[in-house]
Amino acid sequence: MPIPPKLTAEQRSAALAKSTAARQVRAATKARVKVGDLTLSAVFDLAKSDEAIAKMRVVELLESFSGVGKVRAIATLDRLQISQTRRIQGLGTAQRQNLLREFPDRIGATQRGRLLVLSGPGGVGKSTVAKALRATESFWVSVSATTRLARHNEVDGSDYYFYSDAEFDNAIKSALFLEWAEFAGNRYGTPRKPVEDALRDGKNVLLEIEIEGAKQVKASAPEAILVFLQPPSWEELVSRLEGRGTDSPERRAARLALAQEELAEAGLFDISLVNERVEEVVDRLIGLTNNS
Ligand code: 5GP
């Protein structure tokens, strides 16, 4: 082993600053790959002039592609006979070509879709808006999982995936949810994979979820647009919740109390829309995906 050179204090702090900067470059590159902003070939290009990227391990790079975890990254390297410790700068020409075949450029061919989160107090009419949006085909609308019992008019797999508590626990443990939250005594969660697949395929995705879940989505996907749906008035919201024949009186009372707390959260959202007319809300939501 070579003897490490003796460094002065200044040299040591300069080396430290350089490695911190390199780590930051690599983290930013991986984040851009994750959201589909950089393709593999673009990273290879950047590596030609950026030492920090050139020194990134290939396995780390592959792992950062959306939908590719550590297991698949390692399996891909094994299959292509590339060492798990290989850095980008150490890849041979054939190895690069093989990797590019596995991770072809999609930007341009398929522009990533936008992620829109529609939230707001229970009873405000989110599910009616989501249904109307689904009919326009401008959005792929996510189907959530829930531990709540199905209402008489609901269909498993179309309105919700109705899970037992054990099934929901397992899904949490296996990190299958993009977000999940408890609401009025039941749990609700967004299955992660279908959302990621739809975004990658260039579809705009709508999540119709309650507020805690919306906050979780913003934390993990800052590019998501959070929309808060407001009732035209508090009285209107009360009458909608009171008029819901599908819930028991206790459940309606709990929902009313919750709605009051939820209304106070509007400020955390990117945009607030008043649900006067469903068609207007639908038009505004479609508009949000065009001008950003
Ligand atoms: P409901 O029981 O009336 O269908 O829904 C109750 C609440 O759960 C609504 O506010 C609805 O938007 C929300 N919700 C539905 N699916 C999800 C989900 O996947 N995640 C979260 N966090 N909330 C959800």
Coordinates of C-alpha atoms and ligand atoms in Angstrom, one line a residue:
M1 CA 0.0 0.0 0.0
P2 CA 1.4 3.4 -0.9
I3 CA 2.3 5.7 2.0
P4 CA -0.2 8.5 2.1
P5 CA 1.4 11.9 1.5
K6 CA 1.8 14.3 4.5
L7 CA -0.6 17.2 4.1
T8 CA -0.5 20.6 5.6
A9 CA -3.7 21.8 7.4
E10 CA -4.6 23.9 4.4
Q11 CA -4.1 21.0 2.0
R12 CA -6.3 18.8 4.3
S13 CA -9.1 21.3 4.4
A14 CA -8.9 21.9 0.6
A15 CA -9.1 18.1 0.1
L16 CA -12.1 18.0 2.4
A17 CA -13.9 20.8 0.6
K18 CA -13.2 19.1 -2.7
S19 CA -14.7 15.8 -1.6
T20 CA -17.7 17.5 -0.1
A21 CA -18.3 19.4 -3.4
A22 CA -17.9 16.1 -5.4
R23 CA -20.5 14.4 -3.2
Q24 CA -22.9 17.2 -3.7
V25 CA -22.4 17.1 -7.5
R26 CA -23.0 13.3 -7.4
A27 CA -26.2 13.7 -5.2
A28 CA -27.6 16.4 -7.6
T29 CA -26.9 14.2 -10.6
K30 CA -28.6 11.2 -9.1
A31 CA -31.6 13.4 -8.1
R32 CA -31.9 14.6 -11.7
V33 CA -31.7 11.1 -13.0
K34 CA -34.4 10.0 -10.6
V35 CA -36.9 12.6 -11.9
G36 CA -36.1 11.8 -15.5
D37 CA -34.3 15.0 -16.1
L38 CA -31.0 13.3 -17.1
T39 CA -30.6 10.2 -19.3
L40 CA -27.8 7.7 -19.0
S41 CA -26.1 9.1 -22.1
A42 CA -26.4 12.6 -20.8
V43 CA -24.6 11.5 -17.6
F44 CA -21.9 9.8 -19.7
D45 CA -21.4 13.1 -21.5
L46 CA -21.2 15.1 -18.3
A47 CA -18.6 12.6 -17.0
K48 CA -16.3 13.6 -19.8
S49 CA -15.8 17.1 -18.3
D50 CA -16.7 16.6 -14.6
E51 CA -14.4 14.6 -12.5
A52 CA -16.9 14.1 -9.7
I53 CA -19.4 12.5 -12.0
A54 CA -16.6 10.5 -13.7
K55 CA -15.8 9.0 -10.4
M56 CA -19.3 8.0 -9.5
R57 CA -19.9 4.2 -9.1
V58 CA -22.0 2.8 -11.9
V59 CA -24.1 0.9 -9.5
E60 CA -25.1 4.1 -7.7
L61 CA -26.0 5.7 -11.0
L62 CA -28.2 2.8 -12.1
E63 CA -29.9 2.7 -8.8
S64 CA -31.0 6.3 -9.1
F65 CA -33.2 5.6 -12.1
S66 CA -36.8 5.6 -11.1
G67 CA -38.1 2.1 -10.6
V68 CA -34.6 0.6 -10.5
G69 CA -33.5 -0.5 -7.0
K70 CA -30.2 -1.8 -5.7
V71 CA -31.2 -5.4 -6.5
R72 CA -31.9 -4.6 -10.1
A73 CA -28.9 -2.4 -10.5
I74 CA -26.6 -5.2 -9.2
A75 CA -28.3 -7.8 -11.3
T76 CA -27.9 -5.7 -14.4
L77 CA -24.2 -5.2 -13.8
D78 CA -23.7 -8.9 -13.2
R79 CA -25.5 -9.8 -16.4
L80 CA -23.4 -7.3 -18.3
Q81 CA -20.2 -8.6 -16.6
I82 CA -19.4 -5.2 -15.1
S83 CA -17.8 -5.1 -11.7
Q84 CA -20.0 -3.7 -8.9
T85 CA -17.2 -1.4 -7.9
R86 CA -16.7 0.0 -11.4
R87 CA -16.8 3.8 -11.8
I88 CA -18.1 5.6 -14.8
Q89 CA -14.6 6.6 -15.9
G90 CA -13.5 2.9 -15.9
L91 CA -16.2 1.6 -18.2
G92 CA -15.0 0.1 -21.5
T93 CA -16.7 1.1 -24.8
A94 CA -18.7 -2.2 -25.1
Q95 CA -19.8 -1.9 -21.5
R96 CA -21.1 1.6 -22.1
Q97 CA -23.0 0.5 -25.2
N98 CA -24.6 -2.4 -23.3
L99 CA -25.7 -0.1 -20.6
L100 CA -27.1 2.4 -23.0
R101 CA -29.2 -0.4 -24.6
E102 CA -30.6 -1.2 -21.1
F103 CA -31.3 2.5 -20.3
P104 CA -32.2 4.1 -23.6
D105 CA -32.9 7.9 -23.8
R106 CA -36.6 8.5 -23.2
I107 CA -36.5 12.3 -22.9
G108 CA -37.9 13.9 -26.0
A109 CA -39.5 10.7 -27.1
T110 CA -41.6 10.6 -23.9
Q111 CA -41.8 13.7 -21.8
R112 CA -42.3 12.8 -18.2
G113 CA -45.9 13.5 -17.0
R114 CA -46.8 16.0 -14.3
L115 CA -47.8 14.8 -10.8
L116 CA -50.9 16.7 -9.5
V117 CA -52.2 16.2 -6.0
L118 CA -55.8 17.2 -5.4
S119 CA -56.6 17.6 -1.7
G120 CA -59.0 19.4 0.6
P121 CA -61.5 18.8 3.3
G122 CA -63.6 15.6 3.2
G123 CA -66.9 16.3 1.5
V124 CA -65.6 19.1 -0.8
G125 CA -66.1 17.1 -3.9
K126 CA -62.6 15.8 -4.7
S127 CA -63.8 12.4 -5.9
T128 CA -66.4 14.0 -8.2
V129 CA -63.6 16.1 -9.7
A130 CA -61.3 13.1 -10.0
K131 CA -64.1 11.1 -11.8
A132 CA -64.7 14.0 -14.2
L133 CA -60.9 14.2 -14.9
R134 CA -60.7 10.5 -15.5
A135 CA -63.3 10.9 -18.2
T136 CA -61.3 13.6 -20.1
E137 CA -58.3 11.2 -20.4
S138 CA -56.0 14.2 -19.7
F139 CA -55.0 12.4 -16.5
W140 CA -54.2 9.0 -15.3
V141 CA -56.0 8.9 -11.9
S142 CA -54.5 6.7 -9.2
V143 CA -56.6 4.1 -7.4
S144 CA -55.8 4.1 -3.7
A145 CA -55.8 1.2 -1.3
T146 CA -57.9 1.5 1.9
T147 CA -58.8 -0.5 5.0
R148 CA -62.3 1.1 4.9
L149 CA -65.2 -1.2 4.0
A150 CA -66.6 -0.7 0.5
R151 CA -69.7 1.4 0.2
H152 CA -72.6 -0.3 -1.6
N153 CA -71.8 1.5 -4.9
E154 CA -68.1 1.0 -4.8
V155 CA -66.1 -1.5 -6.9
D156 CA -62.9 -3.1 -5.8
G157 CA -60.0 -2.2 -8.1
S158 CA -61.8 0.8 -9.6
D159 CA -62.9 3.0 -6.7
Y160 CA -60.3 1.6 -4.3
Y161 CA -58.4 -1.6 -3.6
F162 CA -60.0 -2.7 -0.4
Y163 CA -57.3 -4.2 1.9
S164 CA -57.5 -6.0 5.2
D165 CA -55.4 -4.5 8.0
A166 CA -52.8 -7.2 7.5
E167 CA -52.6 -6.5 3.8
F168 CA -52.2 -2.8 4.5
D169 CA -49.4 -3.5 7.1
N170 CA -47.6 -5.6 4.6
A171 CA -47.8 -3.0 1.9
I172 CA -46.3 -0.4 4.3
K173 CA -43.5 -2.8 5.3
S174 CA -42.6 -3.5 1.7
A175 CA -42.6 0.3 0.9
L176 CA -45.3 -0.2 -1.7
F177 CA -46.9 3.2 -0.9
L178 CA -45.9 6.5 -2.2
E179 CA -47.7 7.9 0.8
W180 CA -50.3 6.7 3.3
A181 CA -52.3 8.3 6.1
E182 CA -55.0 7.5 8.6
F183 CA -58.3 9.4 8.1
A184 CA -61.4 9.1 10.2
G185 CA -60.3 5.7 11.6
N186 CA -59.3 4.1 8.4
R187 CA -56.0 3.9 6.5
Y188 CA -55.5 5.0 2.9
G189 CA -52.4 4.7 0.7
T190 CA -51.3 5.4 -2.9
P191 CA -49.6 2.4 -4.6
R192 CA -46.2 3.7 -5.7
K193 CA -45.4 1.7 -8.8
P194 CA -48.4 2.5 -11.0
V195 CA -47.8 6.2 -10.4
E196 CA -44.1 6.0 -11.3
D197 CA -44.8 3.9 -14.4
A198 CA -47.5 6.4 -15.6
L199 CA -45.2 9.4 -15.0
R200 CA -42.4 7.7 -16.9
D201 CA -44.8 6.9 -19.7
G202 CA -45.5 10.6 -20.0
K203 CA -49.0 10.6 -18.5
N204 CA -50.1 13.3 -16.1
V205 CA -51.1 11.7 -12.8
L206 CA -53.7 12.8 -10.4
L207 CA -53.8 11.7 -6.8
E208 CA -57.0 12.5 -4.9
I209 CA -55.9 12.2 -1.3
E210 CA -56.3 13.8 2.1
I211 CA -53.9 16.5 3.4
E212 CA -51.4 14.5 5.4
G213 CA -50.7 12.4 2.4
A214 CA -50.4 15.4 0.2
K215 CA -47.7 16.8 2.4
Q216 CA -45.8 13.5 2.2
V217 CA -45.9 13.6 -1.6
K218 CA -44.5 17.1 -1.6
A219 CA -41.7 16.1 0.7
S220 CA -40.7 13.1 -1.6
A221 CA -41.5 14.7 -4.9
P222 CA -41.1 18.5 -4.7
E223 CA -42.0 18.9 -8.4
A224 CA -45.6 17.7 -7.6
I225 CA -48.3 20.4 -7.9
L226 CA -50.4 20.5 -4.8
V227 CA -54.0 21.8 -5.3
F228 CA -56.3 22.6 -2.4
L229 CA -60.0 22.3 -3.3
Q230 CA -62.1 24.7 -1.2
P231 CA -65.9 24.5 -0.7
P232 CA -67.8 27.6 -1.9
S233 CA -68.7 28.1 1.8
W234 CA -68.6 26.4 5.1
E235 CA -72.4 26.0 5.1
E236 CA -72.2 24.2 1.7
L237 CA -69.6 21.8 3.1
V238 CA -71.7 21.0 6.2
S239 CA -74.7 20.3 4.0
R240 CA -72.7 18.1 1.8
L241 CA -71.4 16.1 4.7
E242 CA -74.8 15.9 6.4
G243 CA -76.4 14.8 3.2
R244 CA -74.1 11.8 2.8
G245 CA -76.4 8.9 3.3
T246 CA -73.6 6.4 3.1
D247 CA -72.0 7.3 6.4
S248 CA -73.2 6.7 10.0
P249 CA -74.1 9.8 12.2
E250 CA -70.9 9.3 14.3
R251 CA -68.8 9.1 11.2
R252 CA -70.4 12.3 9.7
A253 CA -69.7 14.2 13.0
A254 CA -66.1 13.0 13.0
R255 CA -65.7 14.1 9.4
L256 CA -67.2 17.5 10.1
A257 CA -64.7 18.1 12.9
L258 CA -61.9 16.9 10.7
A259 CA -63.0 19.2 7.8
Q260 CA -62.7 22.2 10.1
E261 CA -59.0 21.3 10.9
E262 CA -58.3 20.5 7.2
L263 CA -59.6 23.9 6.0
A264 CA -56.9 25.6 8.0
E265 CA -54.2 23.8 6.0
A266 CA -54.9 25.5 2.6
G267 CA -51.8 27.7 3.0
L268 CA -49.5 24.8 2.5
F269 CA -50.7 24.2 -1.0
D270 CA -49.4 25.6 -4.3
I271 CA -52.8 26.5 -5.5
S272 CA -56.3 26.9 -4.1
L273 CA -59.4 26.4 -6.2
V274 CA -63.0 26.9 -5.2
N275 CA -65.3 24.1 -6.2
E276 CA -68.2 26.2 -7.6
R277 CA -68.5 24.1 -10.8
V278 CA -66.8 20.8 -11.4
E279 CA -66.2 21.6 -15.1
E280 CA -64.3 24.8 -14.1
V281 CA -62.1 23.0 -11.7
V282 CA -61.4 20.3 -14.3
D283 CA -60.4 22.9 -16.9
R284 CA -58.1 24.6 -14.4
L285 CA -56.4 21.4 -13.5
I286 CA -55.8 20.5 -17.1
G287 CA -54.4 24.0 -17.6
L288 CA -51.9 23.4 -14.8
T289 CA -50.2 20.7 -16.7
N290 CA -49.8 22.8 -19.9
N291 CA -48.1 25.9 -18.7
S292 CA -45.3 24.5 -16.5
Ligands
5GP1 P1 -63.5 8.3 1.5 O1 -63.5 7.3 2.6 O2 -64.6 9.3 1.6 O3 -63.5 7.6 0.2 O4 -62.1 9.1 1.6 C1 -61.7 9.7 2.8 C2 -60.5 10.6 2.5 O5 -59.4 9.8 2.2 C3 -60.7 11.5 1.4 O6 -60.3 12.8 1.8 C4 -59.8 11.0 0.3 O7 -59.3 12.1 -0.5 C5 -58.7 10.4 1.1 N1 -57.9 9.4 0.4 C6 -58.3 8.6 -0.6 N2 -57.3 7.8 -1.0 C7 -56.2 8.2 -0.4 C8 -54.8 7.9 -0.4 O8 -54.4 7.0 -1.1 N3 -54.0 8.5 0.5 C9 -54.4 9.5 1.3 N4 -53.5 10.0 2.1 N5 -55.7 9.8 1.4 C10 -56.6 9.2 0.6

